[in-house]
PDB file of C-alpha atoms in Angstrom:
ATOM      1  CA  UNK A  19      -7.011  29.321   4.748  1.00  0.00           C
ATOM      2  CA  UNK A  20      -7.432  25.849   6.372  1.00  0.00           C
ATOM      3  CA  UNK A  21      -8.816  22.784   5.433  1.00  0.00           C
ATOM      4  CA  UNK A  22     -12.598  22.447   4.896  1.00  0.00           C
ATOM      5  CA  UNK A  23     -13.072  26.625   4.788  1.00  0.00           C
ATOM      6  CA  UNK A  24     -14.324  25.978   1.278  1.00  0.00           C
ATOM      7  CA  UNK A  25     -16.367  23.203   1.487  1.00  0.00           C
ATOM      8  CA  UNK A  26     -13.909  20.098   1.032  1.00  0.00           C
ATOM      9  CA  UNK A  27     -14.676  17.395   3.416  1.00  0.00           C
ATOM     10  CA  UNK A  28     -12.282  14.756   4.527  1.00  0.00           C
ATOM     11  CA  UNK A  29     -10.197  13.738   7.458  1.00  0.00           C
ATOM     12  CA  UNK A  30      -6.277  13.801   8.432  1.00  0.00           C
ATOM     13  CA  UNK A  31      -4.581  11.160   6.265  1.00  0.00           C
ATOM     14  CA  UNK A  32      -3.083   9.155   9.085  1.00  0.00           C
ATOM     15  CA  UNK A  33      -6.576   9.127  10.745  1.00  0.00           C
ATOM     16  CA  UNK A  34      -8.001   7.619   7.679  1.00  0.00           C
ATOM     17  CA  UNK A  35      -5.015   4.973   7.444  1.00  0.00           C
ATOM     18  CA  UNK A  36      -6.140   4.150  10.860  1.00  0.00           C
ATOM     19  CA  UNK A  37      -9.589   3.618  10.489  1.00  0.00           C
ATOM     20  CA  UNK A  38      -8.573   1.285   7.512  1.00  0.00           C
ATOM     21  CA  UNK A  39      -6.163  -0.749   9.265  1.00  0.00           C
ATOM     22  CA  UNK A  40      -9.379  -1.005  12.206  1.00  0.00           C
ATOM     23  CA  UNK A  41     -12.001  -2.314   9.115  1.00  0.00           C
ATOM     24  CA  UNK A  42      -9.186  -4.632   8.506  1.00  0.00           C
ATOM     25  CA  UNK A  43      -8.504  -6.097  11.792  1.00  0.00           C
ATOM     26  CA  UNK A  44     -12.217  -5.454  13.698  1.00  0.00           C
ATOM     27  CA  UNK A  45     -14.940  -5.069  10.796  1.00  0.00           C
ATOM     28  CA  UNK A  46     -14.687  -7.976   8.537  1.00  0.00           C
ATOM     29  CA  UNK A  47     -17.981  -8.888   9.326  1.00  0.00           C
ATOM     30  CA  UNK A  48     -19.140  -6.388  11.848  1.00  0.00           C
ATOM     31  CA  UNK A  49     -22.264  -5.504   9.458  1.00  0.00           C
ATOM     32  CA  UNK A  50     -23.702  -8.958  10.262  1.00  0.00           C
ATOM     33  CA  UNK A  51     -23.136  -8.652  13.966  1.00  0.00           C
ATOM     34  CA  UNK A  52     -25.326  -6.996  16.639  1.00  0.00           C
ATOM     35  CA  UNK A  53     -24.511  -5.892  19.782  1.00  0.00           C
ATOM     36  CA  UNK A  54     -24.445  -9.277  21.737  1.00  0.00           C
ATOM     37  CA  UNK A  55     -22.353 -11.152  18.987  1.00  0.00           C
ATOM     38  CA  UNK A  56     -19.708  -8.203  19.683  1.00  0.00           C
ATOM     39  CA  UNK A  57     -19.998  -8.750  23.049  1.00  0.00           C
ATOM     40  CA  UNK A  58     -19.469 -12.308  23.129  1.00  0.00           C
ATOM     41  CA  UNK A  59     -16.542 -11.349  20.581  1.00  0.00           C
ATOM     42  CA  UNK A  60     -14.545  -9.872  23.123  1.00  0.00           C
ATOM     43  CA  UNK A  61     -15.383 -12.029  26.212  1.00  0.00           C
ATOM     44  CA  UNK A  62     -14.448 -15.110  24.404  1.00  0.00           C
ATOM     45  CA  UNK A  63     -11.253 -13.585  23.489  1.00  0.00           C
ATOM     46  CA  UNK A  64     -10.420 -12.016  26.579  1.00  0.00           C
ATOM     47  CA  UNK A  65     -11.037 -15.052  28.511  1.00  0.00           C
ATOM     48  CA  UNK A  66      -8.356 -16.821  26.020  1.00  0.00           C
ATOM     49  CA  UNK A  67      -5.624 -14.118  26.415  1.00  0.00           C
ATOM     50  CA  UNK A  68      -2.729 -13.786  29.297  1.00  0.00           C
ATOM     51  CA  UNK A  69      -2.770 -10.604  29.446  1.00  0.00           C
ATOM     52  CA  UNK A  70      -6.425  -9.331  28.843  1.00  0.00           C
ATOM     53  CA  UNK A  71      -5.989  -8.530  33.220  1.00  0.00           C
ATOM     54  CA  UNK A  72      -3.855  -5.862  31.927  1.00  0.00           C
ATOM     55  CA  UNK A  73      -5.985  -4.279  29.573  1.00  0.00           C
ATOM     56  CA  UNK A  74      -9.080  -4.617  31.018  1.00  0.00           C
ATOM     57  CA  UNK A  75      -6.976  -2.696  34.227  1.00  0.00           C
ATOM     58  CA  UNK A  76      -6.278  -0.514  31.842  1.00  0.00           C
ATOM     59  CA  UNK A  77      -9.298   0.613  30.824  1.00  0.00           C
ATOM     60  CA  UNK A  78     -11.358   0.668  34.419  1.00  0.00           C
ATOM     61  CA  UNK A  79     -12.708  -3.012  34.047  1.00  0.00           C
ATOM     62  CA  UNK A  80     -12.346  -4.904  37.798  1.00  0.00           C
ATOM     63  CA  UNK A  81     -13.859  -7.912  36.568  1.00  0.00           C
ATOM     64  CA  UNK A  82     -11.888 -11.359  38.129  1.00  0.00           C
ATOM     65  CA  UNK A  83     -12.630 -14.410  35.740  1.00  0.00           C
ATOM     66  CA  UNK A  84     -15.908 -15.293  37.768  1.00  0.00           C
ATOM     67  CA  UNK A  85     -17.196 -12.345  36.790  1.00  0.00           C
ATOM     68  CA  UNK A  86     -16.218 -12.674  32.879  1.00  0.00           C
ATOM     69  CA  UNK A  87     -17.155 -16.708  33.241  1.00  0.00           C
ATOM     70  CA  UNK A  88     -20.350 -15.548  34.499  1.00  0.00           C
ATOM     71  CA  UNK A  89     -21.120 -12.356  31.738  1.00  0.00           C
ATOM     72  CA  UNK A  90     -20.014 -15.065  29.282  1.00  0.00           C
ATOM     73  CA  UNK A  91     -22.685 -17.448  30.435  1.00  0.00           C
ATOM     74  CA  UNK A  92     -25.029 -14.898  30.772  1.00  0.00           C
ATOM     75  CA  UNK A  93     -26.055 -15.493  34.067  1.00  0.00           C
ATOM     76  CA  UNK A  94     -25.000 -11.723  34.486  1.00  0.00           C
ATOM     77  CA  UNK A  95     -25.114  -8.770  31.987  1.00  0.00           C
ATOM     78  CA  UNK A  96     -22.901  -6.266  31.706  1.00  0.00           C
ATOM     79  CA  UNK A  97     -24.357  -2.860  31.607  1.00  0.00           C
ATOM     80  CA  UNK A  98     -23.575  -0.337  29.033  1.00  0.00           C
ATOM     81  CA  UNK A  99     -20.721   1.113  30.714  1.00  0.00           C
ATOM     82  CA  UNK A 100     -18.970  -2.171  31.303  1.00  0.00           C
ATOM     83  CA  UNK A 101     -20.105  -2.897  27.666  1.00  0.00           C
ATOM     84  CA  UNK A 102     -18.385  -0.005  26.364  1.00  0.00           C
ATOM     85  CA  UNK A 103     -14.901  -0.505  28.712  1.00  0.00           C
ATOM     86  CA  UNK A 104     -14.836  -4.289  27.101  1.00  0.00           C
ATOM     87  CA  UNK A 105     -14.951  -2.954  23.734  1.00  0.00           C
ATOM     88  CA  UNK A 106     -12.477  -0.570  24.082  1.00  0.00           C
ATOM     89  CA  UNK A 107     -10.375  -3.615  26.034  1.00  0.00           C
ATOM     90  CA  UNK A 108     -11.076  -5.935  23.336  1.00  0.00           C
ATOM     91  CA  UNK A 109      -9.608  -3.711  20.747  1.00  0.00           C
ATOM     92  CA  UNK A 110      -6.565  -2.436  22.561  1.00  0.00           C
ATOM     93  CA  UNK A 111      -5.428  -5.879  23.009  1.00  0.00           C
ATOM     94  CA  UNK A 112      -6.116  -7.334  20.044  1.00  0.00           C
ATOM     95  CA  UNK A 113      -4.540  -4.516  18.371  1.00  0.00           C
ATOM     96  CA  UNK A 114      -1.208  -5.400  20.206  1.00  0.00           C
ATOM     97  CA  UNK A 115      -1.826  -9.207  19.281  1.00  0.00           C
ATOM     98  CA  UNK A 116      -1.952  -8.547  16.042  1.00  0.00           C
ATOM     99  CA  UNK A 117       0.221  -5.880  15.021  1.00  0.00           C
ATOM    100  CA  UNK A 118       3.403  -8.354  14.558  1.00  0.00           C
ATOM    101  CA  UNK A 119       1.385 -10.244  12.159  1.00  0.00           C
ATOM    102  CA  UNK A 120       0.040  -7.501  10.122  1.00  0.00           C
ATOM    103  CA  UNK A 121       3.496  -6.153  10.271  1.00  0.00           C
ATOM    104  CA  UNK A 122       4.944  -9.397   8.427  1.00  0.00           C
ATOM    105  CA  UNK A 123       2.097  -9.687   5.979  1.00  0.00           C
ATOM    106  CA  UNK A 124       2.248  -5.941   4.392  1.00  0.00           C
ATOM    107  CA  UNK A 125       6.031  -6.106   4.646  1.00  0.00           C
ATOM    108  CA  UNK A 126       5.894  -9.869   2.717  1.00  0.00           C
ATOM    109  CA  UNK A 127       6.919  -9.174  -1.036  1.00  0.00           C
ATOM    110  CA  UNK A 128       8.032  -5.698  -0.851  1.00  0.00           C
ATOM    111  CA  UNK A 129       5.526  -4.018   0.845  1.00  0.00           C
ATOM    112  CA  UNK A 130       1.659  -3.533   0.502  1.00  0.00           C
ATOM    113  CA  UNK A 131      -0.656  -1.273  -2.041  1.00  0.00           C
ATOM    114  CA  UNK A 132      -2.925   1.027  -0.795  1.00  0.00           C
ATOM    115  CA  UNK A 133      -5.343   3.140  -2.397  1.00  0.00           C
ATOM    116  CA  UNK A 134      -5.507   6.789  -1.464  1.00  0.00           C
ATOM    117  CA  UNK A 135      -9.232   8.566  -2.032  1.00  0.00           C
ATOM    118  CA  UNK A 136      -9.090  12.267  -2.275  1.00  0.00           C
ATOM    119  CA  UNK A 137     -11.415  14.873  -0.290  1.00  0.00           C
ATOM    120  CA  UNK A 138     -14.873  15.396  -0.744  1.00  0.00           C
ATOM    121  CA  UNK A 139     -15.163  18.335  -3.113  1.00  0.00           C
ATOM    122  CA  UNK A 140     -19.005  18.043  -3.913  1.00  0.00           C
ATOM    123  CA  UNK A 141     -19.649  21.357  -1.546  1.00  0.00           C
ATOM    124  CA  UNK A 142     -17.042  23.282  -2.952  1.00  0.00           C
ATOM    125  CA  UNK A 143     -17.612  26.050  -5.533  1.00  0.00           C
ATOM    126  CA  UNK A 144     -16.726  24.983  -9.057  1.00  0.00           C
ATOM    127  CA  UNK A 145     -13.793  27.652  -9.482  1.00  0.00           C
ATOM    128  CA  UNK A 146     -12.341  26.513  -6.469  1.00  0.00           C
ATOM    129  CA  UNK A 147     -12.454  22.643  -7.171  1.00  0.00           C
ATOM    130  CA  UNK A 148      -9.109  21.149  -7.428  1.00  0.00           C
ATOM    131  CA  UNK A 149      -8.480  17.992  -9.937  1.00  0.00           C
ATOM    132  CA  UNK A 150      -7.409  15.744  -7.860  1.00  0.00           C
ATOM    133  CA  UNK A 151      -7.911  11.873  -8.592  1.00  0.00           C
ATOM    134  CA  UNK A 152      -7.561   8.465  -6.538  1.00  0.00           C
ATOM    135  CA  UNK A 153      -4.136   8.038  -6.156  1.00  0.00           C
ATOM    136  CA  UNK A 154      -2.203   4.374  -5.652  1.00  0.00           C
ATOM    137  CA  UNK A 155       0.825   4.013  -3.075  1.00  0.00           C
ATOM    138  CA  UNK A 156       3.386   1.577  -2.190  1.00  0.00           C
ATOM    139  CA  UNK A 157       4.418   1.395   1.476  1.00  0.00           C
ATOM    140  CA  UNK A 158       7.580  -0.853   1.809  1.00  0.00           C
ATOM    141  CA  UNK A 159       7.988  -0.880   5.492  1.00  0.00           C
ATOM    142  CA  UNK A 160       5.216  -1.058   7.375  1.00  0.00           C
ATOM    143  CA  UNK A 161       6.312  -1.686  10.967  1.00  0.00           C
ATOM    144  CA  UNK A 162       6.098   2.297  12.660  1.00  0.00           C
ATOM    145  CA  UNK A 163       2.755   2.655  11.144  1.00  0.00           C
ATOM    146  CA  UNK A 164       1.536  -1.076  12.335  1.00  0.00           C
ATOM    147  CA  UNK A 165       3.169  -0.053  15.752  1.00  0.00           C
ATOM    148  CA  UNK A 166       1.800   3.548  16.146  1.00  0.00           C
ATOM    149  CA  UNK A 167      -1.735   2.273  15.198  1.00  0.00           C
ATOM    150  CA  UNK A 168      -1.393  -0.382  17.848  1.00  0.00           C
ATOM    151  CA  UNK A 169      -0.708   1.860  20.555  1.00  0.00           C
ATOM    152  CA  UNK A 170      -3.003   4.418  18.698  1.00  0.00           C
ATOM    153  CA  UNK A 171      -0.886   7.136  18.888  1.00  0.00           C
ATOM    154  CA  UNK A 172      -3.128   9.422  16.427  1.00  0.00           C
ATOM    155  CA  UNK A 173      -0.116  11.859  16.814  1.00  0.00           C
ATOM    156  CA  UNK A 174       2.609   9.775  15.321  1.00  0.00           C
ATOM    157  CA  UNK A 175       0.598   8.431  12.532  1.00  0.00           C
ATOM    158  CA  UNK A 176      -0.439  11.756  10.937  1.00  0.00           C
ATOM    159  CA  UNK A 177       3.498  12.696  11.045  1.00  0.00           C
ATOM    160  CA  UNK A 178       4.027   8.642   9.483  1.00  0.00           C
ATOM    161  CA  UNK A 179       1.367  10.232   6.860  1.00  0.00           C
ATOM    162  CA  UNK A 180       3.042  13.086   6.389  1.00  0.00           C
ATOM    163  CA  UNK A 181       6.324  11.261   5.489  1.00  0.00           C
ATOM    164  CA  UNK A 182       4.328   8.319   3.318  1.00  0.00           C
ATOM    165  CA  UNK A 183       2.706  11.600   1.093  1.00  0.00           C
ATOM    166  CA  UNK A 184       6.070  13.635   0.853  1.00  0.00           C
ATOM    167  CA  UNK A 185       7.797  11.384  -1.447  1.00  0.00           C
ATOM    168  CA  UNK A 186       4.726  12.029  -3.690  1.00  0.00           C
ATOM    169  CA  UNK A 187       4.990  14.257  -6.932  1.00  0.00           C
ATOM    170  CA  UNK A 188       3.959  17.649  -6.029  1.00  0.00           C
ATOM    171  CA  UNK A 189       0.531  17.589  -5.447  1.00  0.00           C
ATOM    172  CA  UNK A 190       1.498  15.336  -2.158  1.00  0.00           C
ATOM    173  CA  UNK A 191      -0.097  18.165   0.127  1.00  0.00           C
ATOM    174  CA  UNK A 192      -3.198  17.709  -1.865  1.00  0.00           C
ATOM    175  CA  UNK A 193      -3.540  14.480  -0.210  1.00  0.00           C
ATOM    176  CA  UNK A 194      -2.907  15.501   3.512  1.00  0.00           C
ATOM    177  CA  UNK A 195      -6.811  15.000   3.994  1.00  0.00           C
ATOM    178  CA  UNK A 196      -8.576  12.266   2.324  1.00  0.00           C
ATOM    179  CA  UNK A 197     -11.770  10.637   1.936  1.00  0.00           C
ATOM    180  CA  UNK A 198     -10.812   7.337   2.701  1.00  0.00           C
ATOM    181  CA  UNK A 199      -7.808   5.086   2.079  1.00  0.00           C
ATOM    182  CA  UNK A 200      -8.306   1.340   0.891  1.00  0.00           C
ATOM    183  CA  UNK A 201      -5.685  -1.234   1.577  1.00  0.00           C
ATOM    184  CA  UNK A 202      -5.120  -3.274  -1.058  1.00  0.00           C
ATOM    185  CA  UNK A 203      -3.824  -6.913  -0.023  1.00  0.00           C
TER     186      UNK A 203
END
């Protein structure tokens, strides 16, 4: 029987590390900002960066600085496309930037906490409901989970999950999918 058959809802563990380490780095205060503030987000910090060429190469983007200088100015506009392809530039980069520091600060005094929320069981028959509670998780070394989530390699971080849950008692399979996953630090 596989996940979610019953009812349970959740996602892949390393997914939901992921998306945790992203809130960390991207959404501090994305609920305040609309759609220009992002945009102006990434141009201003594209424009600052040596190698933002690179990534904005890399994701279909054959803007030349006149042409960021000039959507940063707003005497052009981006269309949604372009708008999109920044975005996704903006974030690729800046999760290579800042994966060395992230790396040193949940490494710094033996590691950092995180918080581990267990599936959804709400749509799941009573009888087959499993007890399963929030569940609190040291990870010493951080650096191949900082590094696979900077080159997003979805892949690699669900088998990094895998490992991180195994040295859990024995409900550690319980905890393959999750609700979400808090980092605490």
């Amino acid at each position: 029987m596989g996940f979610g058959e019953l009812g349970a809802q959740g996602i892949e563990g390393g997914r939901a590390l992921a998306e945790s380490l992203d809130r960390r780095v991207f959404d501090d205060v994305a609920w305040r900002r609309g759609d220009e503030e992002l945009l102006d987000q990434a141009l201003a910090y594209l424009v600052k960066k040596k190698s933002a060429a690179a990534a904005l190469h890399a994701h279909g983007i054959t803007a030349d600085a006149h042409l960021l200088a000039a959507w940063r100015s707003k005497t052009r506009t981006p269309d949604a496309e372009q708008r999109r392809l920044l975005q996704l530039a903006f974030r690729d980069l800046r999760r290579r930037n800042i994966a060395p520091y992230l790396t040193r600060l949940f490494n710094a005094d033996g590691g950092t906490r995180i918080e581990i929320h267990p599936v959804d069981q709400e749509a799941v028959d009573a009888r087959h409901r499993r007890d399963l509670r929030v569940r609190r998780k040291n990870i010493w070394r951080w650096n191949r989970v900082i590094a696979a989530w900077a080159r997003q390699d979805s892949l690699e971080m669900e088998h990094l999950w895998q490992d991180l849950m195994s040295d859990m008692d024995s409900d550690h399979r319980s905890y393959h999918y999750v609700r979400h996953i808090g980092i605490l630090g």
